[in-house]
Short mmCIF file of C-alpha atoms in Angstrom, two decimals:
data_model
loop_
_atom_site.label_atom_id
_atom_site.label_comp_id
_atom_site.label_asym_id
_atom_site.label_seq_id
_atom_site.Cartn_x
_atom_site.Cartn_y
_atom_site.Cartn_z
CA UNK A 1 6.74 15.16 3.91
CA UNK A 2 8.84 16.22 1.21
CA UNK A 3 6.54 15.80 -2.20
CA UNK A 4 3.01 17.82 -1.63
CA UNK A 5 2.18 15.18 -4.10
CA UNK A 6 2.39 12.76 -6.86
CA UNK A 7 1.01 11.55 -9.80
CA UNK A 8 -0.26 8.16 -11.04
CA UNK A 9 -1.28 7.06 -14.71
CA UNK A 10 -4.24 4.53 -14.62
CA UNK A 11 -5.43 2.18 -17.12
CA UNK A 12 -9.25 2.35 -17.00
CA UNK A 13 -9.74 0.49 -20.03
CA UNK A 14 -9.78 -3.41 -17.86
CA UNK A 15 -13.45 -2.15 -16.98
CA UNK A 16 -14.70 -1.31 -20.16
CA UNK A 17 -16.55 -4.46 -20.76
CA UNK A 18 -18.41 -4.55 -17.52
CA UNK A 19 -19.09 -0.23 -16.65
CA UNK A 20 -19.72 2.18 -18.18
CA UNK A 21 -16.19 4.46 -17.72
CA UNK A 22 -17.76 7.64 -17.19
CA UNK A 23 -19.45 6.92 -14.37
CA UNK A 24 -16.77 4.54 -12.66
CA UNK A 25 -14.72 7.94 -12.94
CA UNK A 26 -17.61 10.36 -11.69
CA UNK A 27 -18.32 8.20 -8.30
CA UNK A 28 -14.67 8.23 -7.49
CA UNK A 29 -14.24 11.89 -8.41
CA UNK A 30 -17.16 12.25 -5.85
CA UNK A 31 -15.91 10.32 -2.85
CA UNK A 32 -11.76 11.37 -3.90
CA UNK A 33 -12.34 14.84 -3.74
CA UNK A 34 -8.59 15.33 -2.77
CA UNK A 35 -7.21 14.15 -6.25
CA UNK A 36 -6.76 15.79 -9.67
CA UNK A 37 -8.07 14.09 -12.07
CA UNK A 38 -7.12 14.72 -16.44
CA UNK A 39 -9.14 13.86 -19.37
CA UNK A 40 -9.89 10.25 -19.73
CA UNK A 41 -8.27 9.32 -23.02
CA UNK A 42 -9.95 6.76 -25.62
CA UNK A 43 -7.70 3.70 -24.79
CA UNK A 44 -8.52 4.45 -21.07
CA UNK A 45 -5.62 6.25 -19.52
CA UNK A 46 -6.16 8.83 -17.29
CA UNK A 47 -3.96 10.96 -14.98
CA UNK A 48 -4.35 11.04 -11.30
CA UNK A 49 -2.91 13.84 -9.00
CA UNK A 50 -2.34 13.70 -5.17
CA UNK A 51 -1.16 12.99 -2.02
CA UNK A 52 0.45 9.63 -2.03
CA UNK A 53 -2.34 7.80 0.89
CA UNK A 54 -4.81 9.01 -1.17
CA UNK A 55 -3.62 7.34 -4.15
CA UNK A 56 -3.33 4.12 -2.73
CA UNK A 57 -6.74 4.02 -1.12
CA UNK A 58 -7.36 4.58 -5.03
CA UNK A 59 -5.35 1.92 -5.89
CA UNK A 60 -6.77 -0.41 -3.19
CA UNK A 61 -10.76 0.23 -4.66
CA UNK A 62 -9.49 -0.80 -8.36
CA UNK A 63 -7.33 -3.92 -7.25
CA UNK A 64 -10.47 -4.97 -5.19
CA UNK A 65 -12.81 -3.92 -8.29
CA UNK A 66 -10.37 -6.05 -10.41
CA UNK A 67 -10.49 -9.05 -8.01
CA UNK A 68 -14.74 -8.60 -7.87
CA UNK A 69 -14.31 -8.75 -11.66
CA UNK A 70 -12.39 -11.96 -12.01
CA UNK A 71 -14.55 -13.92 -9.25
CA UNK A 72 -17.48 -13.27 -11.51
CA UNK A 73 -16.13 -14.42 -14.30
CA UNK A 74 -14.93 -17.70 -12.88
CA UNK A 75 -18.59 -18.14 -11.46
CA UNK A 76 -19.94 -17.27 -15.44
CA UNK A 77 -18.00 -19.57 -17.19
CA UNK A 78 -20.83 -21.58 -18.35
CA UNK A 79 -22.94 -17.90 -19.29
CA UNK A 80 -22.64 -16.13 -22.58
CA UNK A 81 -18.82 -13.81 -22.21
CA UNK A 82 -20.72 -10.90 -23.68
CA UNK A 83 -22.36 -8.95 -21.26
CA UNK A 84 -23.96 -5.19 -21.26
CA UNK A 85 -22.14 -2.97 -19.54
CA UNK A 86 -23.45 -2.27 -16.04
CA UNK A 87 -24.18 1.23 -14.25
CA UNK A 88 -22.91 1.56 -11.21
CA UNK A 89 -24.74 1.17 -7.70
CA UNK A 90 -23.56 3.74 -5.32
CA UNK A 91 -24.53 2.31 -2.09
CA UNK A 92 -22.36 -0.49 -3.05
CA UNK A 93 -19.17 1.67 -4.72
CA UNK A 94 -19.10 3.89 -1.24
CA UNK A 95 -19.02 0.43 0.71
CA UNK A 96 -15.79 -0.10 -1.70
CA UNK A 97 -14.13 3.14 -1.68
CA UNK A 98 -12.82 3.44 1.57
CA UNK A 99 -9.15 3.25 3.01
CA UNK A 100 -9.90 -0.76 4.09
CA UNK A 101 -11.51 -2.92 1.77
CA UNK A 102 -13.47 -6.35 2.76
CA UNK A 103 -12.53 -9.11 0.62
CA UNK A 104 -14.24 -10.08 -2.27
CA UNK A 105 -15.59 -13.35 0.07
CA UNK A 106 -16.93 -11.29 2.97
CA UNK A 107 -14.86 -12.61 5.58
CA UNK A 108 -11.32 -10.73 5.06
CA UNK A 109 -10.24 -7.23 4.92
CA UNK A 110 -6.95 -5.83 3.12
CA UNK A 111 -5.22 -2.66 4.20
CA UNK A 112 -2.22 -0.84 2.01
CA UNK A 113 0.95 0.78 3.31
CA UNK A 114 3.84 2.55 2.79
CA UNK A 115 6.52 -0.35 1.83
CA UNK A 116 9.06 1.36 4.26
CA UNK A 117 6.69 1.78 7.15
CA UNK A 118 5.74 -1.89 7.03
CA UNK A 119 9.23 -2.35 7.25
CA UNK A 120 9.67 0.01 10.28
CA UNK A 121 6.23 -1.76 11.99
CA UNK A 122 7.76 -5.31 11.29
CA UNK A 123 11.08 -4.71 13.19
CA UNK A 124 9.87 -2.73 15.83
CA UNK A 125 6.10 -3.68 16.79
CA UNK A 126 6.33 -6.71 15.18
CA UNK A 127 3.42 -7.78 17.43
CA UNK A 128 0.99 -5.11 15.24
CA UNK A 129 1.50 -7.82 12.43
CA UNK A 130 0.83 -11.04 13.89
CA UNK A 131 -2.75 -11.25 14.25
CA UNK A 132 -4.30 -13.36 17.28
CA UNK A 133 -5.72 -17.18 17.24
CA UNK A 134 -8.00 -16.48 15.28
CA UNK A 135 -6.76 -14.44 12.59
CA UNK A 136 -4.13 -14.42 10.28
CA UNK A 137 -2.20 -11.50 8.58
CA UNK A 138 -0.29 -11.94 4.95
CA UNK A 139 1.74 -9.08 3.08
CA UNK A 140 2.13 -8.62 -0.15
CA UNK A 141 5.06 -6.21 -1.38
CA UNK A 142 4.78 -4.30 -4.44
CA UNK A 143 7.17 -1.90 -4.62
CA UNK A 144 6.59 1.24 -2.62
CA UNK A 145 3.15 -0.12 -1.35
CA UNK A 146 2.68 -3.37 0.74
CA UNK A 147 -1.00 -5.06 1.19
CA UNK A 148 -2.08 -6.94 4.07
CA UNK A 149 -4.46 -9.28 3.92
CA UNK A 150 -6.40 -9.60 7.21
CA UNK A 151 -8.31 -12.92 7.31
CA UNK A 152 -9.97 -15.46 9.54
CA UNK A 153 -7.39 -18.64 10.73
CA UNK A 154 -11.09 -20.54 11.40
CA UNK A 155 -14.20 -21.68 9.76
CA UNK A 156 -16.49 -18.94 11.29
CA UNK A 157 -14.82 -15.56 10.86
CA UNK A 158 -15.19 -12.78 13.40
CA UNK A 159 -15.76 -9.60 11.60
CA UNK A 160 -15.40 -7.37 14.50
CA UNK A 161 -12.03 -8.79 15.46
CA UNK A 162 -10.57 -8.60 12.24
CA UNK A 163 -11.65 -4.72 11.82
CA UNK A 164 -10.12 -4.00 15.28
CA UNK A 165 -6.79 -5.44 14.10
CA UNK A 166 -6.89 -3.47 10.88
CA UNK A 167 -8.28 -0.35 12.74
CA UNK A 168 -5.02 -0.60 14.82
CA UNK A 169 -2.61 -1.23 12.16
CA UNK A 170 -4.08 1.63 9.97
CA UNK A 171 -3.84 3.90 13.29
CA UNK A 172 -0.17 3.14 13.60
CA UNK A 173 1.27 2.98 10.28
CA UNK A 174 -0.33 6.82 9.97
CA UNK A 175 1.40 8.14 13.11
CA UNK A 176 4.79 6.36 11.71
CA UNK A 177 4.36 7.81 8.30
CA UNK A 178 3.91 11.52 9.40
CA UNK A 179 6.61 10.83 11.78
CA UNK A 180 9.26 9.24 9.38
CA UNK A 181 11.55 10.10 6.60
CA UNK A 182 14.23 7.75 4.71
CA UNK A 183 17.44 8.39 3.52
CA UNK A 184 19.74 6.09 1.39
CA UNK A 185 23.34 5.77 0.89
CA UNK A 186 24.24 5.13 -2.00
CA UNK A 187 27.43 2.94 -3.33
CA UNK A 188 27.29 3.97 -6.69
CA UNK A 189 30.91 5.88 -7.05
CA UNK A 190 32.39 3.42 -4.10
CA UNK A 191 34.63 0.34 -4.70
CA UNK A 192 33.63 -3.08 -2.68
CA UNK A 193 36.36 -2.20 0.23
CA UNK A 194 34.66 1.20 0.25
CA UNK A 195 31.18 -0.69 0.36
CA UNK A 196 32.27 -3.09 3.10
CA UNK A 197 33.79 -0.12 5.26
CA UNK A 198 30.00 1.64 5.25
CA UNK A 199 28.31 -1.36 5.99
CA UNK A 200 30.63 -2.36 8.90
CA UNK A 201 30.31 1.37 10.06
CA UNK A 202 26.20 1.26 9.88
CA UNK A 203 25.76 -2.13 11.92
CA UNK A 204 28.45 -0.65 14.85
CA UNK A 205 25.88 2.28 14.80
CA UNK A 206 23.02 0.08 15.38
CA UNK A 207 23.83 0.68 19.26
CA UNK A 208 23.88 4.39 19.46
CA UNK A 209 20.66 4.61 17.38
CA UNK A 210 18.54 2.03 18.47
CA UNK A 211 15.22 3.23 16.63
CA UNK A 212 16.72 3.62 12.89
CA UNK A 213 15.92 0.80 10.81
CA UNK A 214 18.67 0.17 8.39
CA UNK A 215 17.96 -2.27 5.13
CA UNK A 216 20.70 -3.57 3.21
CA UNK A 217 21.00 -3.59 -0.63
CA UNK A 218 23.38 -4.46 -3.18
CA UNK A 219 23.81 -0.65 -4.29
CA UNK A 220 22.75 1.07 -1.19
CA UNK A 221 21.52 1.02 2.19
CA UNK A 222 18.37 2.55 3.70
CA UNK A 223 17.89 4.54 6.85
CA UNK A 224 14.33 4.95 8.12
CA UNK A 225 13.72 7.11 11.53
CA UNK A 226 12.89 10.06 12.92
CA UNK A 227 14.04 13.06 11.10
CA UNK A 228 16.18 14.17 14.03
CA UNK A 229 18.04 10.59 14.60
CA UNK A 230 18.46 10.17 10.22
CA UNK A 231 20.08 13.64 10.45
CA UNK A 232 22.77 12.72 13.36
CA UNK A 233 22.85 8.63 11.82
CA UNK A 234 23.88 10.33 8.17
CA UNK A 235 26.08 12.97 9.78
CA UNK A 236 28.01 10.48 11.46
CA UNK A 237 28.28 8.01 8.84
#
């Protein structure tokens, strides 16, 4: 809600052996319409420009593209490493580019969101996260984005389960990040007493505003709510 948007530098040049670069770029151009893209340099950089889901539904495609990439080359070992360069299929690059992926094995699906909405989700729908019987949920944290991996806990997967789950979790984590906003406190210019004091101060609040999630650091602590509660939690504080 604050940044109209942001901007990414990727590193096209992993793909170079396998695609041709130019038209990797052109089918993404076509289905990302909403990002900005610069010139693709010879060592394969190129500058992205957007809004921040829309980057990492980008970043989701090339991480699966990646993955695609290594499973093949585990499954060559015994073929000749030098390969021409492929052109792209588009029926099978539009299957790809979209804001859940299916696994590289055909019987998982992966979903990427905001780090401090998963956050949010996990304390306060935890339930969202769990998965059933028959399904299992992992998270990996990178930073500001965290993937989920949405997979089957048996030997005979159930596709239409597992897209229901991550139909749900996309619906919610887009409602709480529209809804959202953070805002740290920082200990930088404080002494430990000081530190202590805020910290103390922050979990006796944790009763008067029941719906802020607050995270803990060494340097700082983070508020996560609704702009109206962060506003009264900070005041206070």
């Amino acid at each position: 809600q604050v940044f109209s948007s942001v901007t990414s530098v990727l590193n096209m040049s992993v793909f170079k052996e396998q695609f041709v670069l130019e038209d990797l770029l052109q089918e993404i151009k076509r289905r990302s319409t909403a990002l900005s893209f610069g010139p693709l340099q010879s060592n394969g950089l190129i500058s992205v420009r957007g809004s921040f889901p829309e980057i990492i539904l980008l970043r989701d495609f090339l991480l699966l593209r990646a993955k695609c990439l290594s499973e093949e080359d585990r499954r060559g070992e015994s073929q000749s490493h030098q390969r021409p360069r492929r052109r792209l299929q588009q029926q099978q690059l539009k299957r790809e580019l979209s804001s859940s992926v299916r696994d590289a094995d055909g019987e998982g699906q992966m979903v990427v969101l905001d780090t401090d909405v998963y956050h949010y989700m996990k304390a306060f729908s935890p339930w969202r996260l769990q998965g059933s019987a028959d399904v299992v949920i992992s998270d990996v944290t990178d930073g500001d984005t965290t993937t989920l991996y949405i997979e089957s806990a048996g030997p005979r997967s159930d596709v239409g389960q597992i897209s229901r789950i991550r139909e749900q979790i996309e619906d919610n984590s887009a409602k709480l990040y529209s809804a959202l906003c953070k805002e740290r406190i920082s200990f930088k210019e404080h002494t430990r007493a000081e530190k202590e004091r805020y910290q103390q101060l922050c979990e006796h609040l944790k009763h008067h505003f029941p719906h802020v999630l607050m995270i803990h650091c060494d340097t700082h602590i983070d508020v996560i709510g609704s702009p109206s509660e962060i506003l009264q939690f900070t005041e206070v504080v």
